[in-house]
PDB file of C-alpha atoms and ligand atoms in Angstrom:
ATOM      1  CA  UNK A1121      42.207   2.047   7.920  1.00  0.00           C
ATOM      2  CA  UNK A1122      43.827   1.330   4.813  1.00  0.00           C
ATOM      3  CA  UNK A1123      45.181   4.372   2.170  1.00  0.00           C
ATOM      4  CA  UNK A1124      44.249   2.158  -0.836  1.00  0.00           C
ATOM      5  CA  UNK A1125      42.713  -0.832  -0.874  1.00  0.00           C
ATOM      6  CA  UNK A1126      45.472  -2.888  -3.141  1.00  0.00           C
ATOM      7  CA  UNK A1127      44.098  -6.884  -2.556  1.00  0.00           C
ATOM      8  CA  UNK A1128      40.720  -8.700  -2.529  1.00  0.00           C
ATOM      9  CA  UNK A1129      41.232  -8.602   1.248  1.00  0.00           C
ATOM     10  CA  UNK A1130      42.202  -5.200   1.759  1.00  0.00           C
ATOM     11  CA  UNK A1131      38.788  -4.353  -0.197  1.00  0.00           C
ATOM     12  CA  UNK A1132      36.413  -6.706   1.144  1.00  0.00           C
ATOM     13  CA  UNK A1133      37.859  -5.516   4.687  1.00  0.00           C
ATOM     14  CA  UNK A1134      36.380  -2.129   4.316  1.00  0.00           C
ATOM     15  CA  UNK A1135      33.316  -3.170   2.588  1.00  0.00           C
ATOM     16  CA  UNK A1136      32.978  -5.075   5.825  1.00  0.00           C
ATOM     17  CA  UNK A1137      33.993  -2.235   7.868  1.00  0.00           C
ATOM     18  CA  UNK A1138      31.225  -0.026   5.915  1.00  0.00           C
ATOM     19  CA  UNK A1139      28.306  -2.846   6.567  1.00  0.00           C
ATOM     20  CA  UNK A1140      29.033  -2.399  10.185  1.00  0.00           C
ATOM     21  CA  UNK A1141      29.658   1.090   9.769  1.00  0.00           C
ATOM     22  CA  UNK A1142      25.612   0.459   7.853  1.00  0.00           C
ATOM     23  CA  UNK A1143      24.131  -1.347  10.307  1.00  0.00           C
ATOM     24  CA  UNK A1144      25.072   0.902  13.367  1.00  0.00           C
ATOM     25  CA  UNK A1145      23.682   3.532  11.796  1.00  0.00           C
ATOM     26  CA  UNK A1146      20.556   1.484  10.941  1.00  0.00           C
ATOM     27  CA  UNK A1147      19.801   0.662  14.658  1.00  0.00           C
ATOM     28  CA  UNK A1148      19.775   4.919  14.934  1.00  0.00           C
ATOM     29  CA  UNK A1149      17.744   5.343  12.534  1.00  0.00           C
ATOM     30  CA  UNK A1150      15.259   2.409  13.964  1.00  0.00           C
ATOM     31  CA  UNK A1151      15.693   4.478  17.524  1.00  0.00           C
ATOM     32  CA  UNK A1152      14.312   7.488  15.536  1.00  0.00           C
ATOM     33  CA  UNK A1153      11.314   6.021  13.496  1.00  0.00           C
ATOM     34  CA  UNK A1154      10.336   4.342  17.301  1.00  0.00           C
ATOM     35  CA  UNK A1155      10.198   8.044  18.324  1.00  0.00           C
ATOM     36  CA  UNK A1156       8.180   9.025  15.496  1.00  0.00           C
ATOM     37  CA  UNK A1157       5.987   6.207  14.685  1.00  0.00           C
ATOM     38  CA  UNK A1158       2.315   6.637  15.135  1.00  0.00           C
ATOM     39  CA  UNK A1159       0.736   3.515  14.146  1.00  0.00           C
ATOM     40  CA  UNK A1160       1.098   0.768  16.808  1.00  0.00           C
ATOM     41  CA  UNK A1161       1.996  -2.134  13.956  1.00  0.00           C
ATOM     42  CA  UNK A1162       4.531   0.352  12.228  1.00  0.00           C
ATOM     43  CA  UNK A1163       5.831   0.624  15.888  1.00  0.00           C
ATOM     44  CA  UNK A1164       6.355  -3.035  16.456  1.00  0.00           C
ATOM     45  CA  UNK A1165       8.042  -3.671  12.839  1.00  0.00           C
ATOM     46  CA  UNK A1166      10.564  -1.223  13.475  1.00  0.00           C
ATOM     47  CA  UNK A1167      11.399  -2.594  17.064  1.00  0.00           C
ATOM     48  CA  UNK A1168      11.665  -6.186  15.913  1.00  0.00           C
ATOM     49  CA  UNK A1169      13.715  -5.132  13.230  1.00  0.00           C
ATOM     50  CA  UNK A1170      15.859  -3.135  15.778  1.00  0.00           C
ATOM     51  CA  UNK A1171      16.117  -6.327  17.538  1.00  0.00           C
ATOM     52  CA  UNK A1172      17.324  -8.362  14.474  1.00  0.00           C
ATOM     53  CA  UNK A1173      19.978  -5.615  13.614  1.00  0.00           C
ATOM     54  CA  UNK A1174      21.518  -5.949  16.965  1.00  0.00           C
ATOM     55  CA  UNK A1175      22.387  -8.974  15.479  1.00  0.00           C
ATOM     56  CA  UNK A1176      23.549  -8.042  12.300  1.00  0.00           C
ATOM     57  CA  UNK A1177      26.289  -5.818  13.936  1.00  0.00           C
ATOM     58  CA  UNK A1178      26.844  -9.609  15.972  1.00  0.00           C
ATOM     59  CA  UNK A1179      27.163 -11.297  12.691  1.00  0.00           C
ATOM     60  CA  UNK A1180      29.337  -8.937  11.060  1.00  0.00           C
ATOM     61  CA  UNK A1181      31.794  -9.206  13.776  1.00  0.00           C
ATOM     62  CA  UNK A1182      31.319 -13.148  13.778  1.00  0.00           C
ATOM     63  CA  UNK A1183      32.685 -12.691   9.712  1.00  0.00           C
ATOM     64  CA  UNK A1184      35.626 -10.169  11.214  1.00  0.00           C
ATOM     65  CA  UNK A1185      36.671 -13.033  13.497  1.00  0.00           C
ATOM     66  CA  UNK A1186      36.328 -15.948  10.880  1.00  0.00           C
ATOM     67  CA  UNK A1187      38.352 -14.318   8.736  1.00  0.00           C
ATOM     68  CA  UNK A1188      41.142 -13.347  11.468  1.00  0.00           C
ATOM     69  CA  UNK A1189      40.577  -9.583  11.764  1.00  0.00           C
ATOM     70  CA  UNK A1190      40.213  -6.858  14.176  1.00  0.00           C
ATOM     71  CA  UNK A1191      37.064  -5.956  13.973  1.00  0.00           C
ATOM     72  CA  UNK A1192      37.273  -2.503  12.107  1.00  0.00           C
ATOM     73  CA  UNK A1193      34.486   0.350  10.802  1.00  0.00           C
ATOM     74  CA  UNK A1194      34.467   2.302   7.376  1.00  0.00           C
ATOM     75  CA  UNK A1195      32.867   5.213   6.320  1.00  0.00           C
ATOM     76  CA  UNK A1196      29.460   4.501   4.774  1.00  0.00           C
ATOM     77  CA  UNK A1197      28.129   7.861   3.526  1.00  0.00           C
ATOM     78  CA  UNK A1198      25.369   6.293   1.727  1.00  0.00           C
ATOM     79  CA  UNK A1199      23.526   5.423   4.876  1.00  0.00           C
ATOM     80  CA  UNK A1200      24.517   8.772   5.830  1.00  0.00           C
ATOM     81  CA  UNK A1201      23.137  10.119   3.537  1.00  0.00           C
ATOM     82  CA  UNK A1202      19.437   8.017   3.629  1.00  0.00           C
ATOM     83  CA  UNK A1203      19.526   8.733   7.408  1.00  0.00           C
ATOM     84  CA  UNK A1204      19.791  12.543   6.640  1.00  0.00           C
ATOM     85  CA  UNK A1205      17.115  12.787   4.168  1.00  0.00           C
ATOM     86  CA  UNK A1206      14.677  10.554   6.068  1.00  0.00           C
ATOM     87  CA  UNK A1207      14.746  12.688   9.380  1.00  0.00           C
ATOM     88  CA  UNK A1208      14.868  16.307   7.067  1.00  0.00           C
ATOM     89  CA  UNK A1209      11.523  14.495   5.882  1.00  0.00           C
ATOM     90  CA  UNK A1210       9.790  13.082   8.755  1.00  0.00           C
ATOM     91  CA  UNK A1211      10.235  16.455   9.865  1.00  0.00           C
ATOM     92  CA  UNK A1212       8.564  18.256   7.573  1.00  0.00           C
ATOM     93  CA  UNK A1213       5.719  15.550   7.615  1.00  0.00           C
ATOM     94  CA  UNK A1214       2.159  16.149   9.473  1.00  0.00           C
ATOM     95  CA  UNK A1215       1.500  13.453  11.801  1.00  0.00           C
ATOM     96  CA  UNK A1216      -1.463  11.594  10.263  1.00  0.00           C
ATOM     97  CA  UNK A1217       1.617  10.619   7.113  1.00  0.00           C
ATOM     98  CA  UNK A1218       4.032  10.067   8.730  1.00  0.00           C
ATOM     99  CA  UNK A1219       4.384   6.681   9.113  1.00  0.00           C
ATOM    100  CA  UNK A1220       3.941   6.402   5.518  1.00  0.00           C
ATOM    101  CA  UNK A1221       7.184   8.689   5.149  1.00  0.00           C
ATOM    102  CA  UNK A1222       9.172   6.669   7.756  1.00  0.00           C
ATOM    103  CA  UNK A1223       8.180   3.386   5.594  1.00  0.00           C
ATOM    104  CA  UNK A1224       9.247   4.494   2.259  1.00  0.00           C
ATOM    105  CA  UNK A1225      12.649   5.349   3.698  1.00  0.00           C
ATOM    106  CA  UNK A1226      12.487   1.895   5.622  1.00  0.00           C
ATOM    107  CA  UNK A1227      12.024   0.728   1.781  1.00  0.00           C
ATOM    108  CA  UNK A1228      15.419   2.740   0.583  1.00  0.00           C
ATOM    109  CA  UNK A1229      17.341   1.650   3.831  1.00  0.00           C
ATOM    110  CA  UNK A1230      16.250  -1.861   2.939  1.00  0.00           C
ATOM    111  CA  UNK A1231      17.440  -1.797  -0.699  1.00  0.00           C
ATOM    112  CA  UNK A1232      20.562  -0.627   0.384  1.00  0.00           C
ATOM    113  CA  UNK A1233      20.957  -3.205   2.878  1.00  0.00           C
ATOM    114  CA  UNK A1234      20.192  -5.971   0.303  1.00  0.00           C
ATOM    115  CA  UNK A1235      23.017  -4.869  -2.219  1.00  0.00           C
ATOM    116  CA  UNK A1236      25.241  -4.762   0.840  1.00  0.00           C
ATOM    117  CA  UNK A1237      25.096  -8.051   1.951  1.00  0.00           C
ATOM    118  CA  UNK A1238      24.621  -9.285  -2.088  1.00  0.00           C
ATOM    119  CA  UNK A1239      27.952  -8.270  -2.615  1.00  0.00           C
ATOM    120  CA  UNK A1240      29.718  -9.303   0.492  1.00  0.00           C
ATOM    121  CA  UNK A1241      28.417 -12.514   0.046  1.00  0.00           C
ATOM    122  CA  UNK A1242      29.383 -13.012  -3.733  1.00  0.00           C
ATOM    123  CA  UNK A1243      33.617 -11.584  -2.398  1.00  0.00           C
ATOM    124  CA  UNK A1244      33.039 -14.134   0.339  1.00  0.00           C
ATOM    125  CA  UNK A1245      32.474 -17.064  -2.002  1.00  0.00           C
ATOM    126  CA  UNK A1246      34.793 -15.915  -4.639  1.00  0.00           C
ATOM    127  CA  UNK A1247      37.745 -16.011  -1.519  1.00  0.00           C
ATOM    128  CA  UNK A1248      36.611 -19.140  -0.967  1.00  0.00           C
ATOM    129  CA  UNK A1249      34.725 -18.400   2.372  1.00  0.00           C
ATOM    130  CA  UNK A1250      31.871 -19.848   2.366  1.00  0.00           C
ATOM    131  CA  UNK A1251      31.662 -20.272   6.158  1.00  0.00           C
ATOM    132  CA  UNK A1252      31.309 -16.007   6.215  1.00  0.00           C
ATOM    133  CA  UNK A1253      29.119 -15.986   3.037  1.00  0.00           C
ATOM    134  CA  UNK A1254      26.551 -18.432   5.673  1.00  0.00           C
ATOM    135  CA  UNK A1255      26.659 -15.869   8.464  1.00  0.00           C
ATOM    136  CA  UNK A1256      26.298 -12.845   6.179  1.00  0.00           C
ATOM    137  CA  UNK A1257      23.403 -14.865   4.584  1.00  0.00           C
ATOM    138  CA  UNK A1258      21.644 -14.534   7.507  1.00  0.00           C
ATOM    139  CA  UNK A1259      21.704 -10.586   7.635  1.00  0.00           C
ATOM    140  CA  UNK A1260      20.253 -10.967   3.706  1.00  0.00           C
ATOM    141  CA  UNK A1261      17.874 -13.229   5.054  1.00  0.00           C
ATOM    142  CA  UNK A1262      16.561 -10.597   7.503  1.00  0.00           C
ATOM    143  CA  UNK A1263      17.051  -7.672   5.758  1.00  0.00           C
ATOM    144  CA  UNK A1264      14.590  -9.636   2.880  1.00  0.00           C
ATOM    145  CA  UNK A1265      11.844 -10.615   4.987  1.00  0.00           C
ATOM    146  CA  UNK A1266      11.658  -7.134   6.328  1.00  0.00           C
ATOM    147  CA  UNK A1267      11.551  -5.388   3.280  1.00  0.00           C
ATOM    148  CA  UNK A1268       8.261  -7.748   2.374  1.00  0.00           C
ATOM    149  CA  UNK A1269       6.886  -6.491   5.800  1.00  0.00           C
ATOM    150  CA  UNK A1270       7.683  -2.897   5.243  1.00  0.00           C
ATOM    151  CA  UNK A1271       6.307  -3.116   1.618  1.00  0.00           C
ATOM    152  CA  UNK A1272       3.223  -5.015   3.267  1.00  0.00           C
ATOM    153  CA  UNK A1273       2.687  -2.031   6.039  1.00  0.00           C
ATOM    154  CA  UNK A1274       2.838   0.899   3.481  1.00  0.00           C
ATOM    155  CA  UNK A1275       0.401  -0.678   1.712  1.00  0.00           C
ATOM    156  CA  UNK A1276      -2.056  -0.702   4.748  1.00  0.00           C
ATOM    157  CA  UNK A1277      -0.847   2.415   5.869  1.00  0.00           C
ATOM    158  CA  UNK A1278      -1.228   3.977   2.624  1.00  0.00           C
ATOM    159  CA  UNK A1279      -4.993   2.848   2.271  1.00  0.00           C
ATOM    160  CA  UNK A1280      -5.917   4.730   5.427  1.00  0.00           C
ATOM    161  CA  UNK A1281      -4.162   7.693   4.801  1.00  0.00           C
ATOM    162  CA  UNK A1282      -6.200  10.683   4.695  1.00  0.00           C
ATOM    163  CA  UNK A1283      -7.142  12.355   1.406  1.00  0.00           C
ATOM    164  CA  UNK A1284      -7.274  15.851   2.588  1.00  0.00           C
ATOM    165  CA  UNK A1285      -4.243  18.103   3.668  1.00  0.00           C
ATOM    166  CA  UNK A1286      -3.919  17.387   7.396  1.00  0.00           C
ATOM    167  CA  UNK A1287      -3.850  21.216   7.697  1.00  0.00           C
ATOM    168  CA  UNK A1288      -5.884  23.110   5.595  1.00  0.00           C
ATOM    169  CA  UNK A1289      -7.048  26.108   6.321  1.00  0.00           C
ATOM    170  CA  UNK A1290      -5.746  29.216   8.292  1.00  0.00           C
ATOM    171  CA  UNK A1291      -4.853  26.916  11.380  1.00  0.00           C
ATOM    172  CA  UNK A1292      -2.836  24.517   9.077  1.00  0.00           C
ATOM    173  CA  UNK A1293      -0.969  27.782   7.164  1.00  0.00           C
ATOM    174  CA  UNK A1294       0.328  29.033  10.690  1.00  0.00           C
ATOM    175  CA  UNK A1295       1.481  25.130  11.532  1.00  0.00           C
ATOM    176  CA  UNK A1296       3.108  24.838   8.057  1.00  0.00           C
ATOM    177  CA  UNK A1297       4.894  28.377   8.277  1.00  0.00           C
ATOM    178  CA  UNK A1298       6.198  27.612  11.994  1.00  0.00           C
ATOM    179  CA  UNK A1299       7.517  24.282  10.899  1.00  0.00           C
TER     180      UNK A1299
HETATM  181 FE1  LIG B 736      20.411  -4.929   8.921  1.00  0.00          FE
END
């Protein structure tokens, strides 16, 4: 890993470190939604996506090799970060919402995803790469389509969602001071 990153390369190495760094870290957080998911659809969105970013971390190692590199991870503390405060959530989250939680972070994981790939694409081009810019375009491509889907499913999700607290009540006070 590099002290400082003093060339174009040398910085869009470690971005490209930190996308992998993303996307691994992305196919935990997938494993843990799976676990918590209640909803069969919500289920199935997160493991096709899981499926797709399987190939991400493919892709991103297909742009390593095009561009003559060891393939080499970064830190990414952003997706550290949005994979900390969507499991503190879910946690804290009654059953009968949580799918609705897990989607709104799928929204934020998304977003970040998008920017990711946005800019590695744009350094790409600007090096005069546009063969990795193509594969990298097809992680964007992805990562687009499934925030549409994820947008689509809170929606539905959100419009079934129960008006009342899940636990009211003296059985719901013990449940929410155990938790
Ligand atoms: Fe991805």
């Amino acid at each position: 890993m590099f002290e400082r990153l003093n060339t174009p390369e040398e910085a869009y190495n470690y971005k490209l470190g930190a996308a992998l760094t993303m996307e691994r870290t992305v196919l935990q957080i997938l494993e843990a939604n799976l676990k918590e998911a209640q909803d069969e659809q919500v289920g199935a969105l997160f493991r096709h996506h899981h499926a797709e970013t399987e190939g991400h971390v493919r892709n991103l190692e297909e742009a390593f090799a095009l561009l003559g590199w060891d393939v080499d991870d970064s830190p990414c503390p952003a997706i550290d970060g949005l994979q900390a405060e969507g499991k503190a959530t879910a946690k804290k989250t009654d059953d009968v919402l949580v799918d609705s939680v897990l989607l709104q972070g799928a929204v934020e994981v998304e977003h970040h995803e998008i920017g990711v790939y946005e800019n590695l694409i744009i350094n790409a081009r600007a090096m005069g790469r546009d063969d990795v810019a193509g594969v990298l375009q097809r992680n964007l491509d992805d990562e687009t389509h499934t925030l549409d889907e994820v947008k689509t499913a809170q929606k539905r999700v959100a419009a079934v969602a129960p008006k009342e607290p899940a636990h009211s009540g003296v059985a719901g006070k013990i449940k929410n001071a155990l938790s």
